[in-house]
PDB file of C-alpha atoms in Angstrom:
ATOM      1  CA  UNK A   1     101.070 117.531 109.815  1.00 41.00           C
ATOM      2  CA  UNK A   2      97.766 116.151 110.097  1.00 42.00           C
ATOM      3  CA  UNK A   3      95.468 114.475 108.336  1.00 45.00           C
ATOM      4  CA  UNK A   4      91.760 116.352 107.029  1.00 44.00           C
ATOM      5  CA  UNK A   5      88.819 115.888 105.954  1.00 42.00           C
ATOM      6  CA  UNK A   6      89.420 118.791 103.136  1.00 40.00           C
ATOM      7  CA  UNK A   7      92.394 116.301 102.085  1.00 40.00           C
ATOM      8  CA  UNK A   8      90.057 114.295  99.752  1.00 38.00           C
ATOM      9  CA  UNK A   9      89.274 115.315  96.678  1.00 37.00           C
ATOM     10  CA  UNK A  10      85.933 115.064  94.717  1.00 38.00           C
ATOM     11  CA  UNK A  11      86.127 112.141  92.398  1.00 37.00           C
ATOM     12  CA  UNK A  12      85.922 113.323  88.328  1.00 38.00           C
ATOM     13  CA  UNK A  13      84.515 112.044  85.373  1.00 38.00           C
ATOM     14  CA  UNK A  14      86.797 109.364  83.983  1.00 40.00           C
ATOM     15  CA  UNK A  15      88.922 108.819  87.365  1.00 42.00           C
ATOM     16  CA  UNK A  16      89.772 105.352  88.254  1.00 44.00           C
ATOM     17  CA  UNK A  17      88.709 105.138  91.819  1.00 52.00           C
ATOM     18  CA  UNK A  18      85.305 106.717  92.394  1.00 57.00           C
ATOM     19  CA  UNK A  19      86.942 108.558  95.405  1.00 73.00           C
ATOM     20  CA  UNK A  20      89.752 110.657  96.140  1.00 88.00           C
ATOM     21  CA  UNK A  21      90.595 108.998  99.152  1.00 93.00           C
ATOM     22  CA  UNK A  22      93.780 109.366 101.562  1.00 95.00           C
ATOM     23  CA  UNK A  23      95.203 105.716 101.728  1.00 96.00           C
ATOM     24  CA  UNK A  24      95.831 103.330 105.383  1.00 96.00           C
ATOM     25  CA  UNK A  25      99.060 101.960 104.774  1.00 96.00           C
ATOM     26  CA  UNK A  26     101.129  99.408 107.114  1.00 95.00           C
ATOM     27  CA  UNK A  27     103.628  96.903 106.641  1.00 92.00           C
ATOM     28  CA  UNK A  28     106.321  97.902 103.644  1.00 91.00           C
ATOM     29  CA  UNK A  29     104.378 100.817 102.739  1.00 94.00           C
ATOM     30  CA  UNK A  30     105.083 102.895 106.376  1.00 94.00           C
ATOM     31  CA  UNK A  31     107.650 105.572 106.500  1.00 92.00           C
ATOM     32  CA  UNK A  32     111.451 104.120 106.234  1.00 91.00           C
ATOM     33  CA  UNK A  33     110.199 100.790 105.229  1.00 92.00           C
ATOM     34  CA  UNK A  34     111.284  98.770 101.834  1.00 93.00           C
ATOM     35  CA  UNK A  35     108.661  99.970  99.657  1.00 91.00           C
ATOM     36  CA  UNK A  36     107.654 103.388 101.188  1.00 92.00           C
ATOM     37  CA  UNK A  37     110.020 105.065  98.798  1.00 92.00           C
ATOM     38  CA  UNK A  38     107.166 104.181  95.619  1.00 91.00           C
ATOM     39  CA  UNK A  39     104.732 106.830  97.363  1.00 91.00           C
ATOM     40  CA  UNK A  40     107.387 109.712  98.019  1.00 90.00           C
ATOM     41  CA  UNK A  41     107.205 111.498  95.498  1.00 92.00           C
ATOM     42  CA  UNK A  42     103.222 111.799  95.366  1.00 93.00           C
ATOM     43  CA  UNK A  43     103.005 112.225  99.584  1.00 93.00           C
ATOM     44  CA  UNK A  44     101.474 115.510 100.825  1.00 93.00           C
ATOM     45  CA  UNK A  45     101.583 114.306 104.455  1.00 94.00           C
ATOM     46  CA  UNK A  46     101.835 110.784 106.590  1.00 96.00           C
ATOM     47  CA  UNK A  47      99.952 110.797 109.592  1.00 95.00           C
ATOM     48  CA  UNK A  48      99.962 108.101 112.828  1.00 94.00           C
ATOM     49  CA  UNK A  49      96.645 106.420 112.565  1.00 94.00           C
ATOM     50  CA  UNK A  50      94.875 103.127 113.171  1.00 92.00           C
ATOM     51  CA  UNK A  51      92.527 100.918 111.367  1.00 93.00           C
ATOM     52  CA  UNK A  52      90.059  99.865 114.027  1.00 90.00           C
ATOM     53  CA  UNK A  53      87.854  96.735 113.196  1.00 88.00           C
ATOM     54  CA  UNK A  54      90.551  94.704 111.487  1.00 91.00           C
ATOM     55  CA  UNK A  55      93.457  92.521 111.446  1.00 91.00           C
ATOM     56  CA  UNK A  56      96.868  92.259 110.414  1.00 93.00           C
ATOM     57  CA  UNK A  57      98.033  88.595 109.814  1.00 94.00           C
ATOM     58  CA  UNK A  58     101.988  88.219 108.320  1.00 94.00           C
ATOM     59  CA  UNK A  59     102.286  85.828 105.539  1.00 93.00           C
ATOM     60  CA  UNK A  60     105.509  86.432 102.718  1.00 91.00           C
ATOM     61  CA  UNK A  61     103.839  89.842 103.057  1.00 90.00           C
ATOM     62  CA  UNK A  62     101.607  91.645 105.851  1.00 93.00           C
ATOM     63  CA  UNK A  63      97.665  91.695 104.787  1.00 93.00           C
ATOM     64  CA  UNK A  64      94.932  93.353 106.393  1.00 94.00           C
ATOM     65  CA  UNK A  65      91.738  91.943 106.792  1.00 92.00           C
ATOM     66  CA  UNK A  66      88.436  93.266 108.842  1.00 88.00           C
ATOM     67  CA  UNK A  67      87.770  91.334 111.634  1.00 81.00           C
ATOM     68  CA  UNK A  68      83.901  89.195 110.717  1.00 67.00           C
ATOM     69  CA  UNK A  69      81.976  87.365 112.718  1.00 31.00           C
ATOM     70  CA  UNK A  70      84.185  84.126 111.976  1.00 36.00           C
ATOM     71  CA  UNK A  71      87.938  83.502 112.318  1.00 41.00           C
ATOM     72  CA  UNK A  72      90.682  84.466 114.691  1.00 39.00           C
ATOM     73  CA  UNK A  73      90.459  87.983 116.526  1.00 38.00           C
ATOM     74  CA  UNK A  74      86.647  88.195 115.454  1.00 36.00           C
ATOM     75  CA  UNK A  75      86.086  89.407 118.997  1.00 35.00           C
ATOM     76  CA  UNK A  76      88.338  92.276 118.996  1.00 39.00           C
ATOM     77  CA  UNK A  77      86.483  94.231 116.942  1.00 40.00           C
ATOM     78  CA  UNK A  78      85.672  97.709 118.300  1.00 43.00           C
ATOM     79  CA  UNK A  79      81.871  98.650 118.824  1.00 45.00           C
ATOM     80  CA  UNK A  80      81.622 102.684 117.334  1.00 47.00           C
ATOM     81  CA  UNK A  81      81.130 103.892 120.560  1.00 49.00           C
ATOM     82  CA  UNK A  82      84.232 102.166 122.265  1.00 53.00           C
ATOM     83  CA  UNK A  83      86.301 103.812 119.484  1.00 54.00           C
ATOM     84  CA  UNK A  84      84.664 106.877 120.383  1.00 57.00           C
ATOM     85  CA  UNK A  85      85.517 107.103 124.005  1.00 55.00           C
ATOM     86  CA  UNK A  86      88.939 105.758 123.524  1.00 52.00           C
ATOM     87  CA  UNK A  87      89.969 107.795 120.867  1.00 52.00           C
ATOM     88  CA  UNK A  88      88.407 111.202 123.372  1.00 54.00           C
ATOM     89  CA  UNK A  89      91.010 109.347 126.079  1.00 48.00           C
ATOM     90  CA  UNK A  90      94.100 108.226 124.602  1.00 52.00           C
ATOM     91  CA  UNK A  91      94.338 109.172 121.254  1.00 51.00           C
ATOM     92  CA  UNK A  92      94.846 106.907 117.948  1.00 54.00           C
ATOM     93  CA  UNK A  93      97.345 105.086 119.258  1.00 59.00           C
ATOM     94  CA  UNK A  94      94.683 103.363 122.397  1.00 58.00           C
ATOM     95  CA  UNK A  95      92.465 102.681 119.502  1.00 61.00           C
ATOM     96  CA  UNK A  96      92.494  98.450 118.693  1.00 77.00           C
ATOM     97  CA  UNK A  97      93.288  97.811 115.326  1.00 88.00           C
ATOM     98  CA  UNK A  98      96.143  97.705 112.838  1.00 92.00           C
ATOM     99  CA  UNK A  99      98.548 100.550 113.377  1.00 94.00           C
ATOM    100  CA  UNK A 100      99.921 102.314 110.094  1.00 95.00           C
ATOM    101  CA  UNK A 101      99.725 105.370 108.627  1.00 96.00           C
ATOM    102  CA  UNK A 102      97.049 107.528 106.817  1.00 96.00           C
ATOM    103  CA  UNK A 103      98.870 108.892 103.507  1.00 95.00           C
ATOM    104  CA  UNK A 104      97.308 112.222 101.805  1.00 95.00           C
ATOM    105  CA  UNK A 105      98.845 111.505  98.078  1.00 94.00           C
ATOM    106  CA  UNK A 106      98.804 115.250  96.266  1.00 93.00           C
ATOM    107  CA  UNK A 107      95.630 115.429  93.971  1.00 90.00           C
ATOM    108  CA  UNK A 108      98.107 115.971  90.768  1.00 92.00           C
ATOM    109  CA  UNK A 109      99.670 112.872  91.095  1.00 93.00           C
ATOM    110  CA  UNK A 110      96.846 111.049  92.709  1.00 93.00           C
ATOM    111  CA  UNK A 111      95.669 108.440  90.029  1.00 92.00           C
ATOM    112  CA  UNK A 112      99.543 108.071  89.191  1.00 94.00           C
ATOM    113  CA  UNK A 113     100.004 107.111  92.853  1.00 95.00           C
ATOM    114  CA  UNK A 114      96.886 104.746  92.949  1.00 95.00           C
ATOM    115  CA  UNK A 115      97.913 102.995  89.942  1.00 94.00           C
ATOM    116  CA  UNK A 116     101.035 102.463  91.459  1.00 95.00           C
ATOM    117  CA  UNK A 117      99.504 100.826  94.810  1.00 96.00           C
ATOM    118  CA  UNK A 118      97.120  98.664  92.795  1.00 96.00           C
ATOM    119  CA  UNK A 119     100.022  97.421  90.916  1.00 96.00           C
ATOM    120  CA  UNK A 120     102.294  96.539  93.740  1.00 95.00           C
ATOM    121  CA  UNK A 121      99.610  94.753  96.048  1.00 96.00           C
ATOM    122  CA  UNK A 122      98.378  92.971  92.371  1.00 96.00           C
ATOM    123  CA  UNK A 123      94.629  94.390  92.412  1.00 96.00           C
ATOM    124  CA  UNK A 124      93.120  94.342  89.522  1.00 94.00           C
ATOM    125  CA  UNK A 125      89.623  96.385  89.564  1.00 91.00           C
ATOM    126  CA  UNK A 126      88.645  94.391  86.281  1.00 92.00           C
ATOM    127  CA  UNK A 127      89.185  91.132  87.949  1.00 94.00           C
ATOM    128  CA  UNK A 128      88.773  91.349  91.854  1.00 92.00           C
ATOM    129  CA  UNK A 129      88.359  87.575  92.599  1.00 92.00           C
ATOM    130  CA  UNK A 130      91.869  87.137  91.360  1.00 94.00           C
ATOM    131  CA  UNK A 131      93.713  89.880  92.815  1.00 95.00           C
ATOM    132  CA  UNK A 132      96.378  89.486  95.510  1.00 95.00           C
ATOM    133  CA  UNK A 133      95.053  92.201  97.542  1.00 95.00           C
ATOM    134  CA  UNK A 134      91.636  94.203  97.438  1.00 94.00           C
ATOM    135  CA  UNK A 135      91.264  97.871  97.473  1.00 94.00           C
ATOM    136  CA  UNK A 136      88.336  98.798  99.653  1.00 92.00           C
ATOM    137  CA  UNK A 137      87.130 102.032 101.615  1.00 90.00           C
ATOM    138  CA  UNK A 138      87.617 101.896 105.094  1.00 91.00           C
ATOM    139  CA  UNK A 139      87.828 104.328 108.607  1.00 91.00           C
ATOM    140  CA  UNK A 140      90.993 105.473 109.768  1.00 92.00           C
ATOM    141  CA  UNK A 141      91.216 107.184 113.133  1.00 91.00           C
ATOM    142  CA  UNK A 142      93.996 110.015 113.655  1.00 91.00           C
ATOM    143  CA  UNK A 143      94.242 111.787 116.926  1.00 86.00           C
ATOM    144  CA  UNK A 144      92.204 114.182 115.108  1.00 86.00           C
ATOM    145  CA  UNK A 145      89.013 111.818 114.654  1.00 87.00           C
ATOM    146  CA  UNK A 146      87.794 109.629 112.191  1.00 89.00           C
ATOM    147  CA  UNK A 147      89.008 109.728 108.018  1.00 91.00           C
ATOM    148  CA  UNK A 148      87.782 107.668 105.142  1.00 92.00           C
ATOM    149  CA  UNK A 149      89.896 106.080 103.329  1.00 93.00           C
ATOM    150  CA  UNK A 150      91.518 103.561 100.905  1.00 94.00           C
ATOM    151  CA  UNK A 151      93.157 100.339 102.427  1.00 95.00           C
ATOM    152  CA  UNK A 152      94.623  97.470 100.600  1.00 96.00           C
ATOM    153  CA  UNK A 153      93.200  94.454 102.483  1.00 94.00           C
ATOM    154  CA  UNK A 154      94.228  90.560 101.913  1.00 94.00           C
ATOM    155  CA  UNK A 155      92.080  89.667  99.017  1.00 94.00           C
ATOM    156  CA  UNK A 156      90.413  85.933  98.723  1.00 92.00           C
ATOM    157  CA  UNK A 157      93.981  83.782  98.213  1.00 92.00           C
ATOM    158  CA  UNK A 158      95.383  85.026 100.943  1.00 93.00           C
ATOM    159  CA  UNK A 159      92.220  85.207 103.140  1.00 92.00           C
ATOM    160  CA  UNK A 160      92.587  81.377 102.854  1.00 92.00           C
ATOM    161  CA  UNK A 161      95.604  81.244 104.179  1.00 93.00           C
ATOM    162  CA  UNK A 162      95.193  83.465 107.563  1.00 92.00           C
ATOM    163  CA  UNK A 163      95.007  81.582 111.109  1.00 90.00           C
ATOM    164  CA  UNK A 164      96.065  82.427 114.500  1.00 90.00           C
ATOM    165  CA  UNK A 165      99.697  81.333 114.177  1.00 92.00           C
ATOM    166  CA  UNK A 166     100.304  84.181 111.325  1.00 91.00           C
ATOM    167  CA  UNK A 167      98.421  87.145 113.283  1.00 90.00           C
ATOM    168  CA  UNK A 168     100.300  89.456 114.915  1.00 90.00           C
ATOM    169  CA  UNK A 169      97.916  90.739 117.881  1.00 85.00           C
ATOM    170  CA  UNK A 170      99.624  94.435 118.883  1.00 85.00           C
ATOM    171  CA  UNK A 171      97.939  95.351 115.400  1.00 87.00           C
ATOM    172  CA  UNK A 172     101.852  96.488 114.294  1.00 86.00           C
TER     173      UNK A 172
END
């Protein structure tokens, strides 16, 4: 099964994220892994894909965070075109970045599931500054091209804390 763009669903009055949004998980949240088992029963589909343009860094936890102009792996961030060409090549998988997987959650259990994510990577939209983790939209890349998306990325604490010696450079 693959991921689509037809996947998303139009955000409605009153939703808590203003966009239906499949969600770029790695670490605990991938298929077999400890906390993969929270999603299940709100998954459509879980599809291979990579989150060029960013970082994955191991603390008590994996975090994600986009690669800047400062910091360690800054220059490994993809230009558009270079994602372009690779993804035409080799597919998702040549594509630098964190490896994971794009998760279509079903649209009747989708704020369910999103409350769920918020609450185990302690974001708090009300209070961003203090939360663990951020939610933010990013760009997955299937084999199938590019997909927007929601990705829970190391929020300001943890940013702190991230240095060479806790990166993990194959992105996985």
């Amino acid at each position: 099964p693959r991921a689509r763009a037809d996947d998303r669903r139009e955000p409605r009055a009153g939703d808590p994220v203003s966009a239906r949004l499949p969600v770029f998980v790695y670490g605990t949240l991938r298929a077999g892994a400890v906390n993969a088992g929270l999603l299940d029963t709100h998954v459509v589909r879980r599809v291979p894909a990579t989150l060029p343009g960013h970082r994955l860094h191991v603390l008590e936890h994996p975090c994600v965070v986009a690669d800047g102009r400062d910091g360690p792996g800054a220059h490994d961030a993809p230009h558009l075109h270079d994602v372009d060409d690779t993804l035409e090549a080799e597919g998702a998988r040549g594509v630098p970045g964190v490896r994971g997987e794009l998760v279509v959650v079903h649209h009747a259990s989708y704020e369910a599931a999103i409350d769920r994510l918020d609450w185990l990577e302690g974001f708090d939209p009300a209070d961003v500054a203090a939360s663990l983790y951020e939610r933010v939209a990013a760009t997955a890349v299937t084999d199938d091209g590019r997909i927007d998306c929601w990705v829970y990325v190391a929020g300001a604490h943890l940013r702190a804390r991230l240095d060479a010696t806790n990166r993990i450079a194959s992105g996985d």
